[in-house]
Amino acid sequence: QVQLVESGGGSVQAGGSLRLSCTNSGNTYSNLCMGWFRQAPGKEREAVANINTGGGSPYVPDSLEGRFIISRDSDKNTVYLQMNSLKPEDAAMYYCAARSGWCSSLLKSALVHYWGKGTLVTISS
């Protein structure tokens, strides 16, 4: 069983940066597709970024490219989300997500096998 534990959320001023971490503390596999979703109040959950723990390029939507960077440390079973130049509209609950196997595109929430409990990001203007 994959168990995802997030950390790193908090409050930051607009224009600032935060780094989120997600560690798989459960069973590890040769590869998982791991990433992040976010959900703001009254909005649908949306994909933020994902990456294969076994290697390869990340997937980030065009709207976040350049500001949000996902990376992995396979030795620590951890993926990171570096968020820069944060805007008020980036405020949301951020969820770590994982899917068994390889991902070849941005994840869809319906295809996620495992979810973390979420970490809250608030942005003050």
PDB file of C-alpha atoms in Angstrom, residues 2-10 19-26 34-39 45 77-81 83 92-98 112 114-121:
ATOM      1  CA  VAL A   2       1.284   3.418  -0.971  1.00  0.00           C
ATOM      2  CA  GLN A   3       0.986   6.017   1.786  1.00  0.00           C
ATOM      3  CA  LEU A   4       1.531   9.619   0.833  1.00  0.00           C
ATOM      4  CA  VAL A   5       2.504  12.219   3.405  1.00  0.00           C
ATOM      5  CA  GLU A   6       2.639  15.871   2.417  1.00  0.00           C
ATOM      6  CA  SER A   7       4.432  18.725   4.095  1.00  0.00           C
ATOM      7  CA  GLY A   8       5.465  22.279   3.359  1.00  0.00           C
ATOM      8  CA  GLY A   9       2.186  24.119   3.058  1.00  0.00           C
ATOM      9  CA  GLY A  10       1.612  27.409   4.783  1.00  0.00           C
ATOM     10  CA  ARG A  19       8.190  24.089  -1.549  1.00  0.00           C
ATOM     11  CA  LEU A  20       5.896  21.173  -0.914  1.00  0.00           C
ATOM     12  CA  SER A  21       7.144  17.676  -0.217  1.00  0.00           C
ATOM     13  CA  CYS A  22       5.379  14.361  -0.632  1.00  0.00           C
ATOM     14  CA  THR A  23       6.909  11.195   0.724  1.00  0.00           C
ATOM     15  CA  ASN A  24       5.694   7.699   0.031  1.00  0.00           C
ATOM     16  CA  SER A  25       6.030   5.984   3.378  1.00  0.00           C
ATOM     17  CA  GLY A  26       4.390   2.770   2.243  1.00  0.00           C
ATOM     18  CA  MET A  34       3.536  10.885  -8.448  1.00  0.00           C
ATOM     19  CA  GLY A  35       2.329  14.416  -8.510  1.00  0.00           C
ATOM     20  CA  TRP A  36       0.177  17.161  -7.163  1.00  0.00           C
ATOM     21  CA  PHE A  37      -3.358  18.360  -7.546  1.00  0.00           C
ATOM     22  CA  ARG A  38      -4.953  21.390  -6.004  1.00  0.00           C
ATOM     23  CA  GLN A  39      -8.468  22.379  -5.130  1.00  0.00           C
ATOM     24  CA  ARG A  45      -9.603  19.618  -8.370  1.00  0.00           C
ATOM     25  CA  ASN A  77      10.765   8.213  -2.147  1.00  0.00           C
ATOM     26  CA  THR A  78       9.888  11.878  -2.245  1.00  0.00           C
ATOM     27  CA  VAL A  79       8.672  14.338  -4.841  1.00  0.00           C
ATOM     28  CA  TYR A  80       8.850  18.077  -4.409  1.00  0.00           C
ATOM     29  CA  LEU A  81       6.811  20.915  -5.800  1.00  0.00           C
ATOM     30  CA  MET A  83       6.176  27.031  -6.351  1.00  0.00           C
ATOM     31  CA  ALA A  92      -5.754  26.015  -2.460  1.00  0.00           C
ATOM     32  CA  MET A  93      -5.488  22.705  -0.727  1.00  0.00           C
ATOM     33  CA  TYR A  94      -2.675  20.838  -2.419  1.00  0.00           C
ATOM     34  CA  TYR A  95      -2.921  17.070  -2.600  1.00  0.00           C
ATOM     35  CA  CYS A  96      -0.192  14.610  -3.355  1.00  0.00           C
ATOM     36  CA  ALA A  97      -1.312  11.890  -5.724  1.00  0.00           C
ATOM     37  CA  ALA A  98       0.116   8.689  -7.100  1.00  0.00           C
ATOM     38  CA  VAL A 112      -5.247   8.490  -9.350  1.00  0.00           C
ATOM     39  CA  TYR A 114      -3.565   7.040  -3.997  1.00  0.00           C
ATOM     40  CA  TRP A 115      -4.138  10.412  -2.371  1.00  0.00           C
ATOM     41  CA  GLY A 116      -2.471  12.264   0.451  1.00  0.00           C
ATOM     42  CA  LYS A 117      -4.501  14.166   3.013  1.00  0.00           C
ATOM     43  CA  GLY A 118      -3.560  17.539   1.612  1.00  0.00           C
ATOM     44  CA  THR A 119      -1.619  20.565   2.725  1.00  0.00           C
ATOM     45  CA  LEU A 120      -3.051  24.066   2.700  1.00  0.00           C
ATOM     46  CA  VAL A 121      -1.433  26.924   0.829  1.00  0.00           C
TER      47      VAL A 121
END
